[in-house]
Short mmCIF file of C-alpha atoms (C1' of nucleotides) in Angstrom, two decimals:
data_model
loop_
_atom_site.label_atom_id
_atom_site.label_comp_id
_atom_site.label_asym_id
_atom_site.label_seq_id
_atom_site.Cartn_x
_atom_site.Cartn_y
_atom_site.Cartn_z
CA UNK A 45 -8.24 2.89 24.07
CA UNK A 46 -11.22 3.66 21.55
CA UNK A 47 -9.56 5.66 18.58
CA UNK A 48 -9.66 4.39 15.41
CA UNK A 49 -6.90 2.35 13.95
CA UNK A 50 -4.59 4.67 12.77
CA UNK A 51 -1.70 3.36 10.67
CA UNK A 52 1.59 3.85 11.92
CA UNK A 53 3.56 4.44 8.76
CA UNK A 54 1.09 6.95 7.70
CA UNK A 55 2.46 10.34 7.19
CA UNK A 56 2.53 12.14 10.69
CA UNK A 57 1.65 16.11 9.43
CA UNK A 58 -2.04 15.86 8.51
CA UNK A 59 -2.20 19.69 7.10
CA UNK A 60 -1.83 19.35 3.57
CA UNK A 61 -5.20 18.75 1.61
CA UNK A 62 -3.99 15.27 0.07
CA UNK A 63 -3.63 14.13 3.42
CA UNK A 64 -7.17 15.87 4.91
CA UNK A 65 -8.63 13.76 1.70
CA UNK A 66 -7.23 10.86 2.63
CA UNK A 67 -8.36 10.72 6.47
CA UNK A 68 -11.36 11.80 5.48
CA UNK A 69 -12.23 9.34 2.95
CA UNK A 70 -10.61 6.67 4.70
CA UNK A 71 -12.63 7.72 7.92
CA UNK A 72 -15.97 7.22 5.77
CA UNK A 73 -15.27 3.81 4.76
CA UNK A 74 -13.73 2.60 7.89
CA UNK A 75 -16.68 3.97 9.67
CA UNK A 76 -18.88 2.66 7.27
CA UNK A 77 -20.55 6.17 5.97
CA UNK A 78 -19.80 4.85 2.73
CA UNK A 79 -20.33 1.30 2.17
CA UNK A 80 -18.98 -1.98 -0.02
CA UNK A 81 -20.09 -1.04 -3.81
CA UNK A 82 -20.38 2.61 -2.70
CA UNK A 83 -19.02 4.72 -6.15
CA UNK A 84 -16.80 7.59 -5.16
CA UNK A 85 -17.19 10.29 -7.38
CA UNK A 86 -13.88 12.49 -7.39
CA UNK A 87 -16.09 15.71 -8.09
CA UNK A 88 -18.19 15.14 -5.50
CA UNK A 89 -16.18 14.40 -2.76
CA UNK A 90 -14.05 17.06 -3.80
CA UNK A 91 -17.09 19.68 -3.37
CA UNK A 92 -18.06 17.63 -0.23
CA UNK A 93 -14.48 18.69 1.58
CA UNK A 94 -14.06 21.68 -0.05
CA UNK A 95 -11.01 20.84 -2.52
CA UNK A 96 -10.03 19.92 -6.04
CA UNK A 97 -10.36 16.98 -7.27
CA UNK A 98 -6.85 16.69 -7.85
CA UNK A 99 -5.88 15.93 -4.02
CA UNK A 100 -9.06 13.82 -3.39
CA UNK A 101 -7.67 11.49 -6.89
CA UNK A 102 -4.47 11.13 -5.59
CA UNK A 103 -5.94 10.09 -1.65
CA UNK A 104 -8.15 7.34 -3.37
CA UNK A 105 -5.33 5.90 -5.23
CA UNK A 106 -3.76 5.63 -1.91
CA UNK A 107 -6.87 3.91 -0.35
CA UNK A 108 -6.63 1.51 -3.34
CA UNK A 109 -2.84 0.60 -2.37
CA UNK A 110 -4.27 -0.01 1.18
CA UNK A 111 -7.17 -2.40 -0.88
CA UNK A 112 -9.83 -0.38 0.84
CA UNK A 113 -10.97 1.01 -2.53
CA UNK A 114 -10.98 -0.84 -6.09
CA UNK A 115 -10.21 1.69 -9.39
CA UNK A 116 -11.18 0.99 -12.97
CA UNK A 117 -9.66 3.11 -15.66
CA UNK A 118 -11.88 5.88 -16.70
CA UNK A 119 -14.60 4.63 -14.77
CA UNK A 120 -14.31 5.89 -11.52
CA UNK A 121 -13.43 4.06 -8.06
CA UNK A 122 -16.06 2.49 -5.69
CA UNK A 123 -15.38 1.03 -1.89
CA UNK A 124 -13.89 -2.37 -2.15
CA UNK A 125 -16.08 -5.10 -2.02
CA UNK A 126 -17.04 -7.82 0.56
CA UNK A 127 -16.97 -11.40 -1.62
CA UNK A 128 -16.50 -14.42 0.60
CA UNK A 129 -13.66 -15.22 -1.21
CA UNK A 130 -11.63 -11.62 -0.38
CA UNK A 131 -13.13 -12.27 3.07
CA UNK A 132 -11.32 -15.88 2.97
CA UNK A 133 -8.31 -14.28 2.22
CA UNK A 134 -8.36 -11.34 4.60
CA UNK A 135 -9.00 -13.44 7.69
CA UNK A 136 -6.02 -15.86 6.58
CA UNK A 137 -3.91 -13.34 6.02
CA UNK A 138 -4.95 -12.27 9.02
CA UNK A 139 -4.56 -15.06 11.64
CA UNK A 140 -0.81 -15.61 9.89
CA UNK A 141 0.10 -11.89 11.08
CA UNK A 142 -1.62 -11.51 14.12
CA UNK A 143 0.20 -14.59 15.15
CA UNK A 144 3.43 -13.26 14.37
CA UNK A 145 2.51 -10.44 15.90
CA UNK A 146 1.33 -12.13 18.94
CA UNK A 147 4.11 -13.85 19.21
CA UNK A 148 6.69 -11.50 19.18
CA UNK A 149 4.93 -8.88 21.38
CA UNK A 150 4.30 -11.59 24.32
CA UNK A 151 7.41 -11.73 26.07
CA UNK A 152 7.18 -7.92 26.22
CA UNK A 153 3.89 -7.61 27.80
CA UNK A 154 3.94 -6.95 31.59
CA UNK A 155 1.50 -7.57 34.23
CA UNK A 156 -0.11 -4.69 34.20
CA UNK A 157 -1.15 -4.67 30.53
CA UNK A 158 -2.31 -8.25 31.01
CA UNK A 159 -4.59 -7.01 34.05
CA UNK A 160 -5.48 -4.28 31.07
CA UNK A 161 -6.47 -6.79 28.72
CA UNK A 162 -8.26 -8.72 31.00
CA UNK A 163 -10.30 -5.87 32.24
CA UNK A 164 -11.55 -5.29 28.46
CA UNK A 165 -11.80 -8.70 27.86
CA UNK A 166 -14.30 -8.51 30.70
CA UNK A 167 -15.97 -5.87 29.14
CA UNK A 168 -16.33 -8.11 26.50
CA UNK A 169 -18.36 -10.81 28.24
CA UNK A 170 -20.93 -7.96 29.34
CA UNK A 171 -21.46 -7.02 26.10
CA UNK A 172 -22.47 -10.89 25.20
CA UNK A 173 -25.18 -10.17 27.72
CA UNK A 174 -26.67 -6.88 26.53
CA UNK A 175 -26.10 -8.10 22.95
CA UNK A 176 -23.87 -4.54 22.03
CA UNK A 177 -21.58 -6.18 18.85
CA UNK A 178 -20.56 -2.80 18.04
CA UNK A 179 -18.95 -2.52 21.32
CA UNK A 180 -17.96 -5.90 21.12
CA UNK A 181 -16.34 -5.22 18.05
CA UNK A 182 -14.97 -2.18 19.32
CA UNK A 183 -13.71 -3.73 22.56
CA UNK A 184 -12.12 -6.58 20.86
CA UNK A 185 -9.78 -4.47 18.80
CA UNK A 186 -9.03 -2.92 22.16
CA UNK A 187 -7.84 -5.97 23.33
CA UNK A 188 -5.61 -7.49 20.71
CA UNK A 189 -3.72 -3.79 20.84
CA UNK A 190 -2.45 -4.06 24.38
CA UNK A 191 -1.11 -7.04 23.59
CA UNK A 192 0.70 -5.34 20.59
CA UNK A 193 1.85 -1.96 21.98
CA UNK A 194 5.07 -2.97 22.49
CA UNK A 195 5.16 -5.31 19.28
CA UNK A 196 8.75 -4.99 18.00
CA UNK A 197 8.10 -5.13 14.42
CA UNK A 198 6.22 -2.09 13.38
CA UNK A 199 5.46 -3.56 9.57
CA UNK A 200 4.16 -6.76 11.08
CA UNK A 201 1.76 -4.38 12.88
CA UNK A 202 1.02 -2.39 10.54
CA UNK A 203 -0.20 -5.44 8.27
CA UNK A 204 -2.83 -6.26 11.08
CA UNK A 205 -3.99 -2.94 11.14
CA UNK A 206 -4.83 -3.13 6.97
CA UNK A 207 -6.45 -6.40 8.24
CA UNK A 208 -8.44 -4.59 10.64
CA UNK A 209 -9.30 -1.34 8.49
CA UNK A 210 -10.47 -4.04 5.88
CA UNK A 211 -12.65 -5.56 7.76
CA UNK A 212 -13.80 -2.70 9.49
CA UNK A 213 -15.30 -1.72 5.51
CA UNK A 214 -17.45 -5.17 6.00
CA UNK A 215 -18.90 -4.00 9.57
CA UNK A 216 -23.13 -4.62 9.22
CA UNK A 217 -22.51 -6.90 6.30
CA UNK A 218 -23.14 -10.66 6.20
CA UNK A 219 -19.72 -11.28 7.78
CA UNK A 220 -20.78 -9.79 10.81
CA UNK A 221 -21.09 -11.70 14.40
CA UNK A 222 -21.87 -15.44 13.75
CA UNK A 223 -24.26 -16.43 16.57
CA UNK A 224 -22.41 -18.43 19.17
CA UNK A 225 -18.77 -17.51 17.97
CA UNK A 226 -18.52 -14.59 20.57
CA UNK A 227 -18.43 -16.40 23.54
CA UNK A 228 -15.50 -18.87 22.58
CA UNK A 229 -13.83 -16.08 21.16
CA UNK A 230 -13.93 -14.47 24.90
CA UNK A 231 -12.81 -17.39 26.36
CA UNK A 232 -9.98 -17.95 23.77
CA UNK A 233 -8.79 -14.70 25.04
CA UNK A 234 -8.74 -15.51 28.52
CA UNK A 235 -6.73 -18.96 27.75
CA UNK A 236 -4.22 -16.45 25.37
CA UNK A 237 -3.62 -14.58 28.35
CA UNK A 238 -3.00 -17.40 30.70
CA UNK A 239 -0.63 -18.64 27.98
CA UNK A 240 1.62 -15.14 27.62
CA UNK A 241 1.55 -15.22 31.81
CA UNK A 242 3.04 -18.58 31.55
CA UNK A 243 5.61 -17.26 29.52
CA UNK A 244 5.17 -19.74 26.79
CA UNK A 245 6.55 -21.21 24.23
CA UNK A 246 6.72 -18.93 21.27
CA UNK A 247 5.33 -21.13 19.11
CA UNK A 248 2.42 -22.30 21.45
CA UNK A 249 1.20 -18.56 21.54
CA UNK A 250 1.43 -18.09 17.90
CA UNK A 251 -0.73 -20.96 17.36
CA UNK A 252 -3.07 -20.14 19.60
CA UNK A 253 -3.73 -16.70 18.29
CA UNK A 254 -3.81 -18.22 14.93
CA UNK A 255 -6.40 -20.44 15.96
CA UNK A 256 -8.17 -17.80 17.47
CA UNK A 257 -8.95 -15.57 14.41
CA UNK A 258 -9.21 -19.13 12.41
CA UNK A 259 -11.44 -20.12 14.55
CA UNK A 260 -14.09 -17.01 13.19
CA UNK A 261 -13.40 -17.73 10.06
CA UNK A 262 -14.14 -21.33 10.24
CA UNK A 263 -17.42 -20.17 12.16
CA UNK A 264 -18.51 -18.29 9.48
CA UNK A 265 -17.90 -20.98 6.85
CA UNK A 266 -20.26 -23.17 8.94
CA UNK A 267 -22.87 -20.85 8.88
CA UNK A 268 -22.52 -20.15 5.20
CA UNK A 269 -22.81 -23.52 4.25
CA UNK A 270 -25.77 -23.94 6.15
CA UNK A 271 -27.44 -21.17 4.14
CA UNK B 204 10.93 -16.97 -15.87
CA UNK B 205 12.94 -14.18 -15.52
CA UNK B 206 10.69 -11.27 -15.95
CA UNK B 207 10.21 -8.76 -13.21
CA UNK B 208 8.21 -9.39 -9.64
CA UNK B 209 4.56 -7.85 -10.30
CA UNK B 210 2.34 -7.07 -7.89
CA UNK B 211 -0.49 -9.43 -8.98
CA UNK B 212 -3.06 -6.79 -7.44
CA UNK B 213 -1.85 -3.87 -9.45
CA UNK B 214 -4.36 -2.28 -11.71
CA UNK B 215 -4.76 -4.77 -15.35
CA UNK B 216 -4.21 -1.92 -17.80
CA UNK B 217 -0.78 0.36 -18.13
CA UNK B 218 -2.34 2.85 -20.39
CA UNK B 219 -2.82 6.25 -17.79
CA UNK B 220 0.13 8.45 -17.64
CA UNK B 221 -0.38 7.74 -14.13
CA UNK B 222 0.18 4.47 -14.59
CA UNK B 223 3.38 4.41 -16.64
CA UNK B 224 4.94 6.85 -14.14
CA UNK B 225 4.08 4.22 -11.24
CA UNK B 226 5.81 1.34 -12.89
CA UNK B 227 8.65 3.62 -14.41
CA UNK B 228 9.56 5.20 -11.10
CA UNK B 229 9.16 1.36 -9.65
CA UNK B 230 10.91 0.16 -12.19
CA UNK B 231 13.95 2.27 -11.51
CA UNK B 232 14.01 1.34 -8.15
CA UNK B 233 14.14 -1.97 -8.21
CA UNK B 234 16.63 -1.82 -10.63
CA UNK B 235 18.63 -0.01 -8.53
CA UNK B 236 18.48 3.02 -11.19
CA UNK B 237 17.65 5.14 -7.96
CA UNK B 238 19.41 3.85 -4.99
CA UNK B 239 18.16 4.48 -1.38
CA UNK B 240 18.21 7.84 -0.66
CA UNK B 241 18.01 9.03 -3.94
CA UNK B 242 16.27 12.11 -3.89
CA UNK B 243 12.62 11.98 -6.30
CA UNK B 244 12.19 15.08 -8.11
CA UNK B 245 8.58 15.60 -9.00
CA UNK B 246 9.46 18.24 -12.05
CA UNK B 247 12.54 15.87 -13.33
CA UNK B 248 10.65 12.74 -13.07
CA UNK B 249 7.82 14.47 -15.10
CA UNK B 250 10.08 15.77 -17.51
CA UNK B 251 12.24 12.49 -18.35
CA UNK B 252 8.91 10.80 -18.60
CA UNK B 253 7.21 13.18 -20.95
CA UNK B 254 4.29 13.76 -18.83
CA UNK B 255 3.03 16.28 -16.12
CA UNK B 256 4.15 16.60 -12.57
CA UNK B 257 0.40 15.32 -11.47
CA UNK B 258 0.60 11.79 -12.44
CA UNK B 259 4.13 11.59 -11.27
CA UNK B 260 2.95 12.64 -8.00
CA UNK B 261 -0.02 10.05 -7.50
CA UNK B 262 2.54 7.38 -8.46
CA UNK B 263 4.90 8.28 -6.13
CA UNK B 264 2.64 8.63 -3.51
CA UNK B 265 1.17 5.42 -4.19
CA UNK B 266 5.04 3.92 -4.31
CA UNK B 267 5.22 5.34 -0.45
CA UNK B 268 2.10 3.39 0.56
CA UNK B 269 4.14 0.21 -0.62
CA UNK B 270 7.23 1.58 1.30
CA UNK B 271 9.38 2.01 -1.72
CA UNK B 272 10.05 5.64 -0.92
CA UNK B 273 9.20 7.92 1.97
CA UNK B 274 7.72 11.32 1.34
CA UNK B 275 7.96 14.54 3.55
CA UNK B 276 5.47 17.27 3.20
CA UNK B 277 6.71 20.34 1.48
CA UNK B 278 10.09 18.87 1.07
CA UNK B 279 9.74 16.12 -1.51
CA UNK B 280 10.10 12.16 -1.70
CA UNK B 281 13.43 9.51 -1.73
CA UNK B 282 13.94 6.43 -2.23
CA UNK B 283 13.30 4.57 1.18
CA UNK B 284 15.94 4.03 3.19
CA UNK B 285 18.06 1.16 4.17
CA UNK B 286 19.31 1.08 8.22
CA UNK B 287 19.86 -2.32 9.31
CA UNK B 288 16.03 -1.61 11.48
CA UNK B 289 14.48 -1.34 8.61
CA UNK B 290 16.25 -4.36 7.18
CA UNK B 291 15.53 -6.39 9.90
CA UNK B 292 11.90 -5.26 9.94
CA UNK B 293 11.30 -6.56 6.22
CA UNK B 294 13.90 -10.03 6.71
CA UNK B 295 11.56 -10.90 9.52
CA UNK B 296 7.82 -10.06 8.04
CA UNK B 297 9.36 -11.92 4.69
CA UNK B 298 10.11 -14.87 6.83
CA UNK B 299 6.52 -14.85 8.39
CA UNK B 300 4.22 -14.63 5.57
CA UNK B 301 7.36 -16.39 3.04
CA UNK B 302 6.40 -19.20 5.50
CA UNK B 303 2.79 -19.44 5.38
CA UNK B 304 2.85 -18.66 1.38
CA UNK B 305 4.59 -22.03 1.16
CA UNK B 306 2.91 -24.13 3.62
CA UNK B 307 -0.27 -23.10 2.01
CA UNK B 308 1.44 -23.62 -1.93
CA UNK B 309 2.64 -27.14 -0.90
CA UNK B 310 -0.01 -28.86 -1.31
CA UNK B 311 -0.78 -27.70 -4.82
CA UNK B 312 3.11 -28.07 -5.94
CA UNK B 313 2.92 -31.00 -8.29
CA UNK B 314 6.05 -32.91 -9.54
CA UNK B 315 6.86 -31.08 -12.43
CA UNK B 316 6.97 -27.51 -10.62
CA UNK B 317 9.12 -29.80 -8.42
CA UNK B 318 11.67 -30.36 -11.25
CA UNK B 319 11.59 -27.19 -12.57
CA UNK B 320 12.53 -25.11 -8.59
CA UNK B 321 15.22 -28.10 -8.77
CA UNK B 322 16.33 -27.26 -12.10
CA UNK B 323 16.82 -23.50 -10.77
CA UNK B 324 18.32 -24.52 -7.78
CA UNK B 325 21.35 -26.37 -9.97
CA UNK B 326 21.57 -23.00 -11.38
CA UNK B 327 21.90 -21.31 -8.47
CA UNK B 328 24.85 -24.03 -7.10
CA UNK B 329 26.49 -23.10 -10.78
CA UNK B 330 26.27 -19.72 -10.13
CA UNK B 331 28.36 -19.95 -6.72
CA UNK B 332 31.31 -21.44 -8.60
CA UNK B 333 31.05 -18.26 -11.26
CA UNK B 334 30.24 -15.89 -8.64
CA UNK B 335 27.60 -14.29 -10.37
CA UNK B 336 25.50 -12.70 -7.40
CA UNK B 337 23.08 -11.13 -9.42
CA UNK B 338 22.36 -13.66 -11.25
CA UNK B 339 22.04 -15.69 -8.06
CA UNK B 340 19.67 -13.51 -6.85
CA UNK B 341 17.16 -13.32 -9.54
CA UNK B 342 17.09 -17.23 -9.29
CA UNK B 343 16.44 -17.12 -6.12
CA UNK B 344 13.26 -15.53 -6.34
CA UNK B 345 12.20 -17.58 -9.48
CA UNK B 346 12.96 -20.84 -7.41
CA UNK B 347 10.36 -19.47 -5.06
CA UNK B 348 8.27 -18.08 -7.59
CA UNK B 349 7.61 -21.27 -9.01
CA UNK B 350 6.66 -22.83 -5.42
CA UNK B 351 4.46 -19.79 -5.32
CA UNK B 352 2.81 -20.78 -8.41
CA UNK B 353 -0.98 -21.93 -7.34
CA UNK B 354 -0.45 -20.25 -3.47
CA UNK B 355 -4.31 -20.14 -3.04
CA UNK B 356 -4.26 -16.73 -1.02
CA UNK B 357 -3.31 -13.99 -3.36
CA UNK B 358 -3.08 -11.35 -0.27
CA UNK B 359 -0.02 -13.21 0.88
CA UNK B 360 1.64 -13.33 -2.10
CA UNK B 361 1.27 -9.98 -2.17
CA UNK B 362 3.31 -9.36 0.90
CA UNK B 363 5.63 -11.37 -0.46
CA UNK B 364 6.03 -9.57 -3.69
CA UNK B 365 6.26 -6.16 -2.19
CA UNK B 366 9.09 -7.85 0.56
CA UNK B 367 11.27 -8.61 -2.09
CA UNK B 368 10.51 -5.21 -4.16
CA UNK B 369 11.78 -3.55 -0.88
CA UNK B 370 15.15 -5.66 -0.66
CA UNK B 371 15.50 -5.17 -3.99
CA UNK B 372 15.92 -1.25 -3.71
CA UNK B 373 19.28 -2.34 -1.47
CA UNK B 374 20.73 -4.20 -3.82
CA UNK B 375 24.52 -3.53 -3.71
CA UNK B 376 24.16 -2.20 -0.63
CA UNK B 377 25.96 -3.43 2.79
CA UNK B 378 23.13 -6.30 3.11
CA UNK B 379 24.60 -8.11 -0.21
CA UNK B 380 25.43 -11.26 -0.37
CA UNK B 381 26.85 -12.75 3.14
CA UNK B 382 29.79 -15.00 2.31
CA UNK B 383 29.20 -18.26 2.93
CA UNK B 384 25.58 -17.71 3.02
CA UNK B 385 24.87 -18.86 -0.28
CA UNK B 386 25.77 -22.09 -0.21
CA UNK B 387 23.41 -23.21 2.94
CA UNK B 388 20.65 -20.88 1.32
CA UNK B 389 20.75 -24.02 -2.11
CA UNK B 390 21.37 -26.88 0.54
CA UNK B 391 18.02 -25.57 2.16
CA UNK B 392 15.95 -25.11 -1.22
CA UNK B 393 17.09 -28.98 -1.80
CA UNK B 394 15.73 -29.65 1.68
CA UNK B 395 12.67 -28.20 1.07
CA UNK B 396 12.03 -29.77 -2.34
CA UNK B 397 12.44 -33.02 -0.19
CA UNK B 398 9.91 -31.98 2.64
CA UNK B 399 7.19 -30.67 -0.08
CA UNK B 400 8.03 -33.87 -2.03
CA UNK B 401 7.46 -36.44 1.19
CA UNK B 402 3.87 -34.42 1.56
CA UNK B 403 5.41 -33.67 4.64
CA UNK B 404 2.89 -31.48 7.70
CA UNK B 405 2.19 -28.16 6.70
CA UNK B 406 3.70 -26.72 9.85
CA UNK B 407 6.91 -28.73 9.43
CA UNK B 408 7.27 -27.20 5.78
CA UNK B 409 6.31 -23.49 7.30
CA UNK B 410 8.97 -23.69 9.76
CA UNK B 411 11.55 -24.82 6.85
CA UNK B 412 10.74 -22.18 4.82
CA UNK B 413 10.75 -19.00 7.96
CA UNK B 414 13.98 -21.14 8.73
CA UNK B 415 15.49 -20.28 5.29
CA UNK B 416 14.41 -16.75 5.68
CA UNK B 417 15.81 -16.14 8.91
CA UNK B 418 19.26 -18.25 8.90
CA UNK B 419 19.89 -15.44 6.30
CA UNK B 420 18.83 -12.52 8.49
CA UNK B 421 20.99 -14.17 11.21
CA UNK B 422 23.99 -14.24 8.76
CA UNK B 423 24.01 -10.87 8.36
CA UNK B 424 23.58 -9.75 12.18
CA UNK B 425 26.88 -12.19 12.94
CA UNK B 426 28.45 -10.68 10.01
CA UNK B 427 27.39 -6.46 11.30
CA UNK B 428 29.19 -7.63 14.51
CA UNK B 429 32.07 -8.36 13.66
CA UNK B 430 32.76 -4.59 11.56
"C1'" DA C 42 35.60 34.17 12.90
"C1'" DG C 43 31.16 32.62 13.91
"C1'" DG C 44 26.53 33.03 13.83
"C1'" DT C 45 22.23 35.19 12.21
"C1'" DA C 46 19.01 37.43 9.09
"C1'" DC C 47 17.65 38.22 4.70
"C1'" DG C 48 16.64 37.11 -0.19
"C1'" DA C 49 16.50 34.26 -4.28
"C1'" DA C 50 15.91 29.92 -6.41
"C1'" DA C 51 14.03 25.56 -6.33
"C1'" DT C 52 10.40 22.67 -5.32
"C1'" DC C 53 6.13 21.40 -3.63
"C1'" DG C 54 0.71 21.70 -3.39
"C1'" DT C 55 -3.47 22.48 -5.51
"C1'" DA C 56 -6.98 25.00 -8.27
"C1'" DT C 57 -8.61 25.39 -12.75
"C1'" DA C 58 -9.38 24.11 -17.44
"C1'" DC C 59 -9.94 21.21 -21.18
"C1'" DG C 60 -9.58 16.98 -23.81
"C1'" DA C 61 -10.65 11.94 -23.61
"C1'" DT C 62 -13.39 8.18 -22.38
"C1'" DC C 63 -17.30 5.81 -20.88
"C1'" DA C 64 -22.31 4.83 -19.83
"C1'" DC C 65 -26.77 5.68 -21.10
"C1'" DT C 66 -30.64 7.02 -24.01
"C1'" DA C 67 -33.16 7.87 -27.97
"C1'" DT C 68 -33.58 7.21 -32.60
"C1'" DC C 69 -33.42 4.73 -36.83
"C1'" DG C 70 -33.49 0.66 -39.73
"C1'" DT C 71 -34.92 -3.97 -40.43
"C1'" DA D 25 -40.87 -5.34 -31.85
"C1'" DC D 26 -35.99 -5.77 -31.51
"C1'" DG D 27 -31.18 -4.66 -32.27
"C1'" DA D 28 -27.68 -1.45 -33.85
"C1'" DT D 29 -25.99 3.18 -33.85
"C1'" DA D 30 -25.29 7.88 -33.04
"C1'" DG D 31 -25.74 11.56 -29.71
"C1'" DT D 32 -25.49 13.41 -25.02
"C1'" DG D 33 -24.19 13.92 -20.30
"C1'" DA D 34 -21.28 12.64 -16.71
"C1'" DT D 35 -16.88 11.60 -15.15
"C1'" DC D 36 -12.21 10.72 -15.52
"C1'" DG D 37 -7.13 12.09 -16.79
"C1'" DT D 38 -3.68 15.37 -17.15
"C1'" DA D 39 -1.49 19.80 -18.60
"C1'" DT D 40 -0.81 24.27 -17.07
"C1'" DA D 41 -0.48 27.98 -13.85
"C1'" DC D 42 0.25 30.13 -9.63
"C1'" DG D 43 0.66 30.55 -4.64
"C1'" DA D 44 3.07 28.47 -0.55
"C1'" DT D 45 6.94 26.53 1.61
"C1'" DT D 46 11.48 25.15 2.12
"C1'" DT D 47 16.33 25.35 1.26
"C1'" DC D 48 20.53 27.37 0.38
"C1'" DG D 49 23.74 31.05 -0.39
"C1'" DT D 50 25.22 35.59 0.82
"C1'" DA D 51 25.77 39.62 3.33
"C1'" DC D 52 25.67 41.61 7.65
"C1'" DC D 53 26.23 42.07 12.56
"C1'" DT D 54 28.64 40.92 17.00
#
DNA sequence: AGGTACGAAATCGTATACGATCACTATCGT
DNA sequence: ACGATAGTGATCGTATACGATTTCGTACCT
């Protein structure tokens, strides 16, 4: 329950060097090795995992279909970047799928993954008190994926993991952890799983989740405003 | 009005090789040129094309992150494929984020784009009495495109975009066209030209629209039953 | 006859090489 | 001193070449 997002519809065999290139360079961002505005030279990265270039191009172009990395012709590509605006969009996008996705995974989560998700979602409120957001981060991903294991749409999922993986690039930015937001956002989880227990109403737990990732981006807008 | 669906976040210039063999090989799936299952021959695609087999290759991998064709390792790449999971898969993400694209266009729909998605829905009534269901089709999507017009979250559109690319590729496949279908489908546009018209609640209008989305999906399941 | 092993052809995967394009600097002219 | 321009280095873009892998047909064995 800590591995990294992995994308679902990504090609399974990871042997070939394209696809080494890829993981690796996907890896970097995701993990924040490289950073927003970070230029990726195809030489060097090449020399840096011991291929040609011509594998490492044709990973990046793939990144840039995921939106993790922005190309200019001739120029060269560099890690995508973090303006509020792309931000705005990513955590709309966001909320839309993640309630869809919340939605149609509830009636198929059982007891024992809500006792699961609860458990984390514990986890969660410890880390409020040692002030870990890494873990936090971390942790919260956990939780929002036992509620979609058994998700029955596999592209729907697959959207909120590009969500993720994009926002994962922003990690340590200004984005990050608005003061305050943390706690409500552990108690909204608690309420969501009180909801899916209830067996609600499928829209009632779509909005909810909605509201839920809204609900940090509306934080954040707060807090920008006030700077 | 007519032209082709783009995907707005695309690279600006067409000049690369690369880039010519991306929208060629797109190109010829939407069309239908390649139908599903068509197999992608790096060496023939780079010969037709008058370029190498390297560009071909990035674009086709860079097709398979948009789900247009699926790609085996040491084997080669086809046009993706078309089981009704698959269809059902894309009929309900289109209806999700379909939704939310027009709930958040509403607001910005003024009364002239009003006329002009009314204007195109006439069409589309004409077109039932000609039977002309490609022609019906493309209207479709402009109908929608011009809702679409000022949707303030490019992302979404996006998804949108790339939803219809990947119906497209089945054109003239099993999924065409359920009688009867077609008729509802204009009775609904009119219904939502009302709702967007009244300044009705944005969730009202979002359910419409996943409504009109999935009363088609639905269609189709009846209609698989009864074969 | 059916299945298996071998071999050839087709195709993929990537390294290398070279031409094209861009950014940056230094020089020249005003 | 300031701006334009030519030169230089770095990097991209793609053609070509060759090794690796798969697929398919054929001959052989049981």
């Amino acid at each position: 329950m800590t591995e990294t997002v992995t994308e679902p519809s990504a090609a399974a065999a990871a042997g070939s060097k394209s696809e080494q290139a890829y993981r690796a360079v996907k890896a970097r961002i995701v993990e924040g090795i490289y950073s927003p505005g970070y230029r990726l030279v195809l030489g060097s990265i090449a020399k840096d995992l011991g291929v040609s270039v011509v594998p490492v191009r044709e990973a990046i172009r793939r990144l840039e279909a995921e939106g993790l990395v922005t190309f200019e012709r001739n120029v060269g590509a560099t890690v995508a970047g973090i303006d509020p605006t792309e931000y705005l969009y990513t955590m709309q996008t966001l909320s839309i799928v993640e309630g869809a996705a919340t939605a149609l995974s509830a009636p198929l989560v059982d007891s024992v993954a809500i006792a699961r998700a609860r458990a984390v979602n514990e986890d969660m409120r410890e880390c409020l008190d040692h002030f870990d957001p890494v873990r936090f981060t971390q942790l919260n991903q956990d939780f929002h994926s036992i509620l979609f294991e058994h998700c029955p749409n596999p592209h729907i999922l697959d959207l909120v993991h590009r969500g993720w993986n994009r926002l994962a690039s922003l990690r340590s930015s200004t984005f990050r952890f608005v003061p305050g937001r943390a706690r409500n956002s552990v108690d909204e989880h608690e309420a969501l799983l009180k909801l899916i227990e209830s067996g609600a109403d499928a829209d009632d737990i779509e909005k909810a989740a909605r509201l839920h990732r809204s609900a940090t981006l509306d934080a954040y807008l707060a807090q920008a405003k006030t700077i």
